[in-house]
C-alpha positions as a Python dict, from the first residue, in 0.01 Angstrom:
ca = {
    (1, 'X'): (0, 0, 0),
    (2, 'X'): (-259, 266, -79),
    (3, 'X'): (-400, 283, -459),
    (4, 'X'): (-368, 601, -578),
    (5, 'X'): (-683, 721, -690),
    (6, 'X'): (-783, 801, -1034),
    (7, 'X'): (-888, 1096, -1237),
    (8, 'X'): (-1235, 932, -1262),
    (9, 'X'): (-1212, 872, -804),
    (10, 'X'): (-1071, 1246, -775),
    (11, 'X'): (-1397, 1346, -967),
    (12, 'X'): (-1618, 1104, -780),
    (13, 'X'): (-1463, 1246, -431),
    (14, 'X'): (-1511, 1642, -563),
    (15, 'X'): (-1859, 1538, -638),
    (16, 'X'): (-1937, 1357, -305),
    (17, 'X'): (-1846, 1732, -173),
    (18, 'X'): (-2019, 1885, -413),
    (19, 'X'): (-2207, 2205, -181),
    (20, 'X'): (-1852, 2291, -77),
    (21, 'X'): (-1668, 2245, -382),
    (22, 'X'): (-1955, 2540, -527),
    (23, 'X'): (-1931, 2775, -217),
    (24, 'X'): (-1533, 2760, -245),
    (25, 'X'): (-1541, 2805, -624),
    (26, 'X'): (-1822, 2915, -741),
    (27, 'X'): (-1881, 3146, -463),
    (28, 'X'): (-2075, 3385, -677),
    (29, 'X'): (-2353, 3146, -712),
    (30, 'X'): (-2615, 3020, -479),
    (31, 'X'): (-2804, 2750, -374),
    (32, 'X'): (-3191, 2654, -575),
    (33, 'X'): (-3306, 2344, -446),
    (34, 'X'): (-3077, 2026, -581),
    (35, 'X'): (-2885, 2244, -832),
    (36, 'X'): (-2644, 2520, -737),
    (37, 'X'): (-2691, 2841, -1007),
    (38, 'X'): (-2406, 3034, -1121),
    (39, 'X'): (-2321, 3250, -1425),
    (40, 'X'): (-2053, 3009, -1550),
    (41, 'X'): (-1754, 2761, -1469),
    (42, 'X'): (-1504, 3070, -1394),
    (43, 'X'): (-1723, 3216, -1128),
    (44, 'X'): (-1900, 3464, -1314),
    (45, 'X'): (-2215, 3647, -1135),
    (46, 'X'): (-2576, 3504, -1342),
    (47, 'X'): (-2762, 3156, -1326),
    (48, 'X'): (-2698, 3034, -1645),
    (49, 'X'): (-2496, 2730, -1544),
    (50, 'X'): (-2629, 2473, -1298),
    (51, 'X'): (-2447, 2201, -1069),
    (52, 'X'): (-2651, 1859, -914),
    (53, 'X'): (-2592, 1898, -548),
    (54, 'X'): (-2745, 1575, -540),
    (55, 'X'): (-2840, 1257, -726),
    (56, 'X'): (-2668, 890, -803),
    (57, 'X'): (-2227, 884, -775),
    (58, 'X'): (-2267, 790, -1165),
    (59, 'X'): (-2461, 822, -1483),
    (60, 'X'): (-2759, 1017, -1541),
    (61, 'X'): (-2844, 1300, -1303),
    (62, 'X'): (-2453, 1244, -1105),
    (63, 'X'): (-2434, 1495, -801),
    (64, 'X'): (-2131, 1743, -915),
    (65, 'X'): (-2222, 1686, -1308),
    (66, 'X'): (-2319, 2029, -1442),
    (67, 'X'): (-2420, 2204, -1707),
    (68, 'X'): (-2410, 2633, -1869),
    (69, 'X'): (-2785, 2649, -2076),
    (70, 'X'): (-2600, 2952, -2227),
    (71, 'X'): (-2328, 2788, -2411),
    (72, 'X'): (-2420, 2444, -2395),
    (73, 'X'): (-2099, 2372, -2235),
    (74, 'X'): (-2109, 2093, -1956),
    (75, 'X'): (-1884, 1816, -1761),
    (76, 'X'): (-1764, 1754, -1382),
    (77, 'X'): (-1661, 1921, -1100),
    (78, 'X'): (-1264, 1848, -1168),
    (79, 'X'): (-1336, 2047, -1524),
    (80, 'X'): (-1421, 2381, -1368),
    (81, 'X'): (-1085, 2310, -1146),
    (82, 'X'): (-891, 2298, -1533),
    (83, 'X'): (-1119, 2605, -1628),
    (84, 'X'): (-1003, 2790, -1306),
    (85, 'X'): (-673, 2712, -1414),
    (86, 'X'): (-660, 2741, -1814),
    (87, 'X'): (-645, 2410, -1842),
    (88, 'X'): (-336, 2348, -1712),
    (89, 'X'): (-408, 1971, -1576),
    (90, 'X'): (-142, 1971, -1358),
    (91, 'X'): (-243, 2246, -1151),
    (92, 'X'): (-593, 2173, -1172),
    (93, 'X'): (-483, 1833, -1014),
    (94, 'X'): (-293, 1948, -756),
    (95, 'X'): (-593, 2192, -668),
    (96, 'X'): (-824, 1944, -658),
    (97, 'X'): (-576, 1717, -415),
    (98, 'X'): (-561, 1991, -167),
    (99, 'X'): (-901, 2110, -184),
    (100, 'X'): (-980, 1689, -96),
    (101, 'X'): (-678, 1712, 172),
    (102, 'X'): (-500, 1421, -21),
    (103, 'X'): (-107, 1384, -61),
    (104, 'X'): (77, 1438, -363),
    (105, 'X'): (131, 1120, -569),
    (106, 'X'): (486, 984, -620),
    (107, 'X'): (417, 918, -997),
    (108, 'X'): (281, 1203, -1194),
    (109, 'X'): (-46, 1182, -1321),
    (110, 'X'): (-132, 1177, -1677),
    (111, 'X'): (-287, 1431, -1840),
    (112, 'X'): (-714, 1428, -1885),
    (113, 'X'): (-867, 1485, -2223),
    (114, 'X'): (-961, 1848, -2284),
    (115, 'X'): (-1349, 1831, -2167),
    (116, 'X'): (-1616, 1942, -2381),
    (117, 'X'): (-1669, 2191, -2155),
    (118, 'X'): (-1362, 2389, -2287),
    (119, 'X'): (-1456, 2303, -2657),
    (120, 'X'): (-1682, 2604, -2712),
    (121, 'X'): (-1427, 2809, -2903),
    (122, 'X'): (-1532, 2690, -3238),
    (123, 'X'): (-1854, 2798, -3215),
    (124, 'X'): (-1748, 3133, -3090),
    (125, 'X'): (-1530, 3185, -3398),
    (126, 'X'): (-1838, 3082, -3606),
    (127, 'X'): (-2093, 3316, -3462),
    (128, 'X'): (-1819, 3608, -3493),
    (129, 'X'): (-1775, 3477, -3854),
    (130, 'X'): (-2161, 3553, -3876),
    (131, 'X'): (-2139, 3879, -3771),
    (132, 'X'): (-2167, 4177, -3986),
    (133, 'X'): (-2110, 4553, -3973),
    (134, 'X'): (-2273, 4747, -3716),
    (135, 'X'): (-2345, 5057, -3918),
    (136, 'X'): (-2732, 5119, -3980),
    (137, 'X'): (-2851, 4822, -3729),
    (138, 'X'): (-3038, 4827, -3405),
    (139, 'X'): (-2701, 4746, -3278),
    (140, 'X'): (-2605, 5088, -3359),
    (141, 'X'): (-2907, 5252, -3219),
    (142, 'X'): (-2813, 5041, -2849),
    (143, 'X'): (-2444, 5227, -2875),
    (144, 'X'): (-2598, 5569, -2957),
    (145, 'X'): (-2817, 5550, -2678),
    (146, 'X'): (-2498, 5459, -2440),
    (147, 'X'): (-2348, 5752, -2553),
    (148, 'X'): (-2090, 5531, -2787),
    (149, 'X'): (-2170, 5644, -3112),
    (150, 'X'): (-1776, 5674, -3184),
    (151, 'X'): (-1780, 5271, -3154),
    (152, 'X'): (-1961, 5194, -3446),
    (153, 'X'): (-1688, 5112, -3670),
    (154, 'X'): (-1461, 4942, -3368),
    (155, 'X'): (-1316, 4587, -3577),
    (156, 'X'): (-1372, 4412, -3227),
    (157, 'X'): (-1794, 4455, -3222),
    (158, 'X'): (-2008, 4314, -3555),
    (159, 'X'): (-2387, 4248, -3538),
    (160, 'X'): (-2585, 3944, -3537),
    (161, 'X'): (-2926, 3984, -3679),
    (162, 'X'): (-3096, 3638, -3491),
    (163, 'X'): (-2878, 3538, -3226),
    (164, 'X'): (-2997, 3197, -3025),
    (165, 'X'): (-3121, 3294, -2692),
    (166, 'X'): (-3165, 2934, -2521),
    (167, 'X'): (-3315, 2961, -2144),
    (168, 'X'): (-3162, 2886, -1859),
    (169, 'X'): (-3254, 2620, -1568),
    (170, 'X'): (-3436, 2921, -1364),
    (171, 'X'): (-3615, 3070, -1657),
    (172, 'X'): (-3825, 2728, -1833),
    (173, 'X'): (-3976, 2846, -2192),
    (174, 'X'): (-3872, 2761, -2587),
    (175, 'X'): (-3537, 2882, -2734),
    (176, 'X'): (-3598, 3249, -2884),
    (177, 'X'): (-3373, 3440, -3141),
    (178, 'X'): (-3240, 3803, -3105),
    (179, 'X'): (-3094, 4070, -3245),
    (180, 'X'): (-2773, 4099, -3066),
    (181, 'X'): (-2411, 4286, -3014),
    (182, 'X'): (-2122, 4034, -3086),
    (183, 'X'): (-1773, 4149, -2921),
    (184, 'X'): (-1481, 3957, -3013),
    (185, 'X'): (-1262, 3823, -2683),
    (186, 'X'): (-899, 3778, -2811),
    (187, 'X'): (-575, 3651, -2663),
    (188, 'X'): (-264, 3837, -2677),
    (189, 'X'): (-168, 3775, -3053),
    (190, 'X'): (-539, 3829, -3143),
    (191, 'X'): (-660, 3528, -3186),
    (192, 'X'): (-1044, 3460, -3151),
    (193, 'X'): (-1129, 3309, -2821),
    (194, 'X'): (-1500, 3386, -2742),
    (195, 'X'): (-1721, 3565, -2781),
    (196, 'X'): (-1963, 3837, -2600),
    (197, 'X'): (-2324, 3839, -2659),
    (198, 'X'): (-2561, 4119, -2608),
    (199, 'X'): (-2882, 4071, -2671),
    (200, 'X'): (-3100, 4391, -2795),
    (201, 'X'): (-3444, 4456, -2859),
    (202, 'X'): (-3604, 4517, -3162),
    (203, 'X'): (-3515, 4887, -3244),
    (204, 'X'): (-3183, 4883, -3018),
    (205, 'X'): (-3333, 5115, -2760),
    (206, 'X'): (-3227, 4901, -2503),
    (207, 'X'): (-3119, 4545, -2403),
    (208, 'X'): (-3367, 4254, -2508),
    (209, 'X'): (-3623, 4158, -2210),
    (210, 'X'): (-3469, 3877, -2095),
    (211, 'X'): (-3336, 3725, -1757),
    (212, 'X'): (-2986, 3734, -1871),
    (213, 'X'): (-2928, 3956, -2210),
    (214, 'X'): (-2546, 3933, -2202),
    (215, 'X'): (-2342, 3590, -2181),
    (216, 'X'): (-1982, 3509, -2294),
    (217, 'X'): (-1900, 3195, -2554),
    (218, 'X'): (-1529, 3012, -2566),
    (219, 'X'): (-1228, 3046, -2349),
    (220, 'X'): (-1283, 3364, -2171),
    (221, 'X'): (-1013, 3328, -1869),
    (222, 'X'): (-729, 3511, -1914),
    (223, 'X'): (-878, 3694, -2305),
    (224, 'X'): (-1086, 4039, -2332),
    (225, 'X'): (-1208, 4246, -2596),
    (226, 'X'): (-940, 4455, -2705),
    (227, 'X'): (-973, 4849, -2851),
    (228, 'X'): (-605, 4928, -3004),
    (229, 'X'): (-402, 5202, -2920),
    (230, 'X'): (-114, 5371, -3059),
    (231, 'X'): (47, 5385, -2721),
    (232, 'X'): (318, 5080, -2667),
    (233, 'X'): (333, 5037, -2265),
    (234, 'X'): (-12, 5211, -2137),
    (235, 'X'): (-354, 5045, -2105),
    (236, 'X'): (-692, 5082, -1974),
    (237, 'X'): (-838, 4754, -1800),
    (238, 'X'): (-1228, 4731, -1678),
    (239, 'X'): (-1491, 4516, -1621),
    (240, 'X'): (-1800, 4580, -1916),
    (241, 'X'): (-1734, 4677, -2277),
    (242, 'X'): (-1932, 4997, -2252),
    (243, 'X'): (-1738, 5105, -1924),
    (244, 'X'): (-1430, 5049, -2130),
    (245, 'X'): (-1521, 5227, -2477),
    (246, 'X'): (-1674, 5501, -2295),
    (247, 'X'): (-1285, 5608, -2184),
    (248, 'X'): (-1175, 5506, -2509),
    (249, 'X'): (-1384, 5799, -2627),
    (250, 'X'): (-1174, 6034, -2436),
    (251, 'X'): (-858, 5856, -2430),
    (252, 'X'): (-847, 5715, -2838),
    (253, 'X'): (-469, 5646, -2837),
    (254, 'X'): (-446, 5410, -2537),
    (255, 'X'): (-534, 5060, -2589),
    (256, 'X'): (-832, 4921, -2402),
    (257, 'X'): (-927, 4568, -2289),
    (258, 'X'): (-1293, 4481, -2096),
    (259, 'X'): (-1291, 4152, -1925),
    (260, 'X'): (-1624, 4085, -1934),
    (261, 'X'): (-1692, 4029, -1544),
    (262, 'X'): (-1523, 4106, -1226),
    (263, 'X'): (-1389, 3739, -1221),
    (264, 'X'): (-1225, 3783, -1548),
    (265, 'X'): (-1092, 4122, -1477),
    (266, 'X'): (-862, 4009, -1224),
    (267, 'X'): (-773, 3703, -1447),
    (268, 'X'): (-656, 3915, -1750),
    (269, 'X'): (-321, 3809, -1912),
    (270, 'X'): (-114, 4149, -1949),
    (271, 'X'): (71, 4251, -2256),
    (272, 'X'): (455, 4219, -2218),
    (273, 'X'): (639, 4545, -2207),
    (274, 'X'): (374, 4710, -2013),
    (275, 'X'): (458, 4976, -1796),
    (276, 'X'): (160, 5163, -1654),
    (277, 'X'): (-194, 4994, -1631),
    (278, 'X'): (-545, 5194, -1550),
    (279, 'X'): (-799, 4982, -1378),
    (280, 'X'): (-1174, 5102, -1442),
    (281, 'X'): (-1299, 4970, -1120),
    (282, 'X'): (-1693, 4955, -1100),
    (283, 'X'): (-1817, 5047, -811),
    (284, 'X'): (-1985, 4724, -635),
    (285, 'X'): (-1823, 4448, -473),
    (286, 'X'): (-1700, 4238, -770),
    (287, 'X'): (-1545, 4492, -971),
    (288, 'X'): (-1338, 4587, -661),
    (289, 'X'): (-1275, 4237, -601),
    (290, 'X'): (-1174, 4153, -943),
    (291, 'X'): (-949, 4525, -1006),
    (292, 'X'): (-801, 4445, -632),
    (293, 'X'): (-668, 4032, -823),
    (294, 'X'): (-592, 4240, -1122),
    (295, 'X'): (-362, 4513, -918),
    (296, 'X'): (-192, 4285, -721),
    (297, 'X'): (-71, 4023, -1047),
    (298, 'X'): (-8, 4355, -1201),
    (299, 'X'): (215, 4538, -929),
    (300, 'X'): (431, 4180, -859),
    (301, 'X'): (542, 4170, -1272),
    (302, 'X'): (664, 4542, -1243),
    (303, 'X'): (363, 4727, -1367),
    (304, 'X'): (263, 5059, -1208),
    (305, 'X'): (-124, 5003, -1136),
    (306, 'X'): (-366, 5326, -1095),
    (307, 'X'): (-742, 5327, -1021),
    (308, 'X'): (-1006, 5516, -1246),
    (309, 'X'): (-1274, 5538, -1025),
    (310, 'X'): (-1643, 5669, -1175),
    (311, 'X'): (-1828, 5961, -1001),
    (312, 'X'): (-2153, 5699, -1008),
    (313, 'X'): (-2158, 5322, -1091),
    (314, 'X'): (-1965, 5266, -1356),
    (315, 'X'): (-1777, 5495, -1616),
    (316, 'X'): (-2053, 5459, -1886),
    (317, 'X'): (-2353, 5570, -1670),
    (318, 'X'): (-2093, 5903, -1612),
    (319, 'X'): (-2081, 5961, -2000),
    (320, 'X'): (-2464, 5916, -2000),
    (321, 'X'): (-2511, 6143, -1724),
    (322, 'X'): (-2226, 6434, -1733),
    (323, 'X'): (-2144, 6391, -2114),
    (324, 'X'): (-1778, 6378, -2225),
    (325, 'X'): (-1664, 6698, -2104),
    (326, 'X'): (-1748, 6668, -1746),
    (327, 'X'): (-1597, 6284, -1769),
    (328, 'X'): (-1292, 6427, -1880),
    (329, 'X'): (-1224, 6658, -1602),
    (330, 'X'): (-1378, 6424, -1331),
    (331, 'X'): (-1089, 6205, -1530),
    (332, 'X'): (-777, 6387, -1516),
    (333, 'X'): (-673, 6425, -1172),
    (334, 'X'): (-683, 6017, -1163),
    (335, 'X'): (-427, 6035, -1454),
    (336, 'X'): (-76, 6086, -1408),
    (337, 'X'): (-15, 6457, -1555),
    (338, 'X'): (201, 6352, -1831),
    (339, 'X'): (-88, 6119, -1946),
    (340, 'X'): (-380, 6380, -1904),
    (341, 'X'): (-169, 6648, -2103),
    (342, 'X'): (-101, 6381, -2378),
    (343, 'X'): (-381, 6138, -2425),
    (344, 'X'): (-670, 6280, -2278),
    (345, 'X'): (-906, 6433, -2511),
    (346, 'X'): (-1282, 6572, -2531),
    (347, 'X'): (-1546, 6453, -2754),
    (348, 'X'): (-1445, 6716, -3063),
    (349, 'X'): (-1077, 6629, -3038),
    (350, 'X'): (-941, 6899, -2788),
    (351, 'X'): (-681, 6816, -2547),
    (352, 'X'): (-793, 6856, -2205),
    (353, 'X'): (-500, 7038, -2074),
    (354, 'X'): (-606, 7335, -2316),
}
């Protein structure tokens, strides 16, 4: 009779594959010696989370063990499976079976403690607790000079005067504290998730000189920061959180949600009762990637998907560069005409149909 193997063998056999496990699911990464770099467990583009592509089966140093320097988060390869999946374990267990080509087990499996690699929420609610108003900070000065000025009061951003900066495997140096831009990730009913964190210099001119000035906190998958809206079944999906507030500038009644990266784009969980959905798709290869996932899970629940596509990168650098006008009209004929006519707007309030 064959044994079936164990949560603690399916982890051992993921790590004994541990190169292919990273290129299949953290394909965004890439290979640095005996670690593989990536910017987190859901496949996010940075280097702030490492995996041992080598080392003993067990204990210290394990091949497949790995760990994010941003969050402190860490655990095995079968927890970024349950990540992957929002830690639904039986999913994550059946991925892991058929990424290891073994049969389904006659007796189902019991469920795995939540790792701590999921248990980063708390400290995402605290540091949003820690947060204060933006008004008069250098946090304020970073959205003027993004051409966001109208997002100073937004409930979903706060400042942090000294937020922890703690390196990274690729960047070796002491732990350094910055001012920083704190956006609040939410599920559905508003609950706090994560957090974003934006690191600024000094006088807000500008992103803190770093290697990687923006990382995520908590349960990401699935969660964004959300901008209300007035409008019940119309929403404005994109990838960074000045991308999205720079159309909530010109479209201030329809809700907005940034997922944070392409990977989480295309992972969003969409309101119920949704009827149209606006993708700001960046233009590079993950944001397509991401707003293609997002369009298809859309489209199959019912949802009538449309692209907003930017005249140059990404919809911010057009606000920098044509000012809210021009954005408007390089806007409208992406909108459906009933939309433009009722939601579209220029900086000083005027419709853009006028």
């Amino acid at each position: 009779m064959t044994t079936r193997p164990t949560l603690a063998d399916l982890s051992r056999q993921l790590a004994d594959r541990a190169e292919a496990f990273c290129r299949r699911y953290l394909s965004n990464g890439y290979r640095s010696g005996r670690f593989w770099c990536v910017g987190d467990a859901y496949n996010s583009e940075g280097a702030s989370m490492y995996v041992r592509l080598t080392g003993p089966s067990t204990g210290k140093g394990a091949r497949g063990k790995w760990t994010d320097a941003a969050t402190g988060e860490h655990g095995d390869l079968l927890d970024v499976i349950a990540l992957q999946n929002g830690n639904r374990w039986k999913e994550a267990l059946a991925e892991a079976r058929a990424f290891l080509s073994l049969p389904e087990p006659a007796v189902p499996e019991p469920a795995r403690n939540v790792s701590p690699a999921s248990d980063t929420t708390e400290s995402a609610r605290r540091l949003w607790g820690y947060g204060r108003s933006i008004a008069g900070t250098p946090a304020a000065a970073y959205l003027r000079s993004r051409g966001l000025e109208h997002a100073v009061g937004e409930p979903s951003l706060r400042f942090h005067p000294r937020c922890l900066y703690r390196p990274s495997q690729k960047e070796p140096g002491p732990d350094t504290w910055h001012p920083a831009l704190i956006a609040r990730i939410t599920d559905l009913s508003g609950a706090v998730m994560g957090v974003s964190r934006t690191w600024l210099a000094p006088d807000g001119r500008g992103k803190a000189a770093l290697r990687d000035p923006r990382r995520g906190l908590g349960q990401q998958l699935g969660h964004g920061v959300r901008f209300r809206g007035t409008v019940p079944d119309l929403m404005v999906a994109g990838e960074g959180v000045e991308t999205v507030l720079s159309l909530k500038l010109l479209l201030p009644a329809v809700p907005h949600v940034a997922g944070l990266s392409g990977g989480h784009l295309g992972a969003l969980i969409l309101p119920p009762g949704l009827r149209h959905l606006y993708i700001a798709r960046d233009a590079d290869p993950a944001g397509e990637r991401g707003a293609a996932i997002l369009r298809a899970r859309a489209e199959a629940a019912g949802v009538l998907v449309s692209y907003l596509d930017p005249r140059e990168d990404d919809h911010n650098r057009d606000l920098c560069h044509l000012g809210p006008r021009d954005l408007a009209l390089h806007l409208a004929p992406q909108l459906d005409p009933n939309h433009a006519v009722a939601h579209l707007r220029f900086e000083d309030g005027e419709a853009a149909a006028a």
